[in-house]
Structures are given as C-alpha cells and as structure tokens.
C-alpha angles and dihedrals in degrees: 000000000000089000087052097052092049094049094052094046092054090047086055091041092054089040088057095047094050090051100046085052108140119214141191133217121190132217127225119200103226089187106093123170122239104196130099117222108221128191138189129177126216127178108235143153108284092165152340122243131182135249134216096273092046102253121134129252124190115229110231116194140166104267126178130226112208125218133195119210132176104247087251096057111254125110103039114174141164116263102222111208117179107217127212110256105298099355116121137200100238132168134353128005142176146218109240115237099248080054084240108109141042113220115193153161121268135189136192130222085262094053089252103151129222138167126234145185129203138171107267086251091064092253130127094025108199126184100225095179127009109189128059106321132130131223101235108161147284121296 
C-alpha cells in the first residue's frame, strides 16, 4: 500500500512539472535595414569669434557630412541636416534599427557635446542628450 502511494505521488509530481514547463519563443525581427551609414569630416567654419582688439576670427572645427547608400552601393546621397546657430554635426552616427532615423554626435562652438536624431532625409531634428555623452551603436 506504501509502494502505491508513493507511485502515484511521483506520477503527480511529474504531471505537475511537466505542466508547469516554462518555454521560450523567440522573435525574430524580420524588418532589416538596407541602408549604409557614410561620414566624412571636414574641417570648416562652424563660427567667428572676437579677439581682444575686436576684430573678428572665424572658428574652424572638424564637422561631419552624412551619406546614405543601399547596401549594395547604389543611391548614395548627402544627408542634409540643418543645425541650430553654431551647433555642428561632429563624430560618429548611426543608422537607427527601423532604418528610419539617423542618431549622431554634435558639438558647439565652445566644444560642448549632444546627441540628435533626425529623419534620414535631414528632417524633425531632435536633441536626444545634451551633456557628454558619445554616439557607440545600436544595441
């Protein structure tokens, strides 16, 4: 009678396990983005500032131009972003993971660092992050 109690309360035992089994699906994001972020830094003016005797002095600093291409080269074209007075896209960027958006590093005239988005076609720029902070990658 002992062995049959037992027997029956490791069957429910198992039962019970097996239906308190826990499993995980995974999702695959079947939406990729084609596109190739491209950068290229120029050292332009970004400002003027004014010396002790009043004269004026351009600020040159190291921007970036953005490009877009298909992943298999072909339509390769400028990403114009219009910058708030004396702001400048500098540094690294990323392509967004919907493909939508770029994300990218921006300086003042005084070297203070923020981080934008904007649409890949340079519209809705938003500051995300002002402080020190770096653009690194999507994760």
């Amino acid at each position: 009678m002992t062995s049959a109690v037992l027997l029956l309360f490791s069957v429910s035992l198992i039962i019970f396990q097996m239906s308190c089994q826990k499993s995980l699906i995974a999702q695959s994001s079947t939406q990729t983005s084609n596109k190739i972020l491209l950068k290229k830094d120029i050292e332009r003016q970004v400002g003027t500032t004014v010396d002790s005797s009043g004269q004026s002095i351009p600020v040159y600093r190291y921007s970036t131009d953005f490009y877009i291409v298909q992943n298999d080269g072909t339509n390769l074209s400028k990403i114009n972003i219009v910058m708030p007075s004396g702001e400048y896209p500098a540094g690294n960027g990323l392509i967004s993971p919907d493909g939508e958006k770029l994300i990218f590093n921006a300086f003042s005239i005084s070297n203070h660092p923020s981080v934008y988005s904007c649409f890949l076609n340079g519209s809705n720029l938003i500051k995300l992050v002002d402080g020190s902070y770096q653009v690194q990658g999507a994760y």
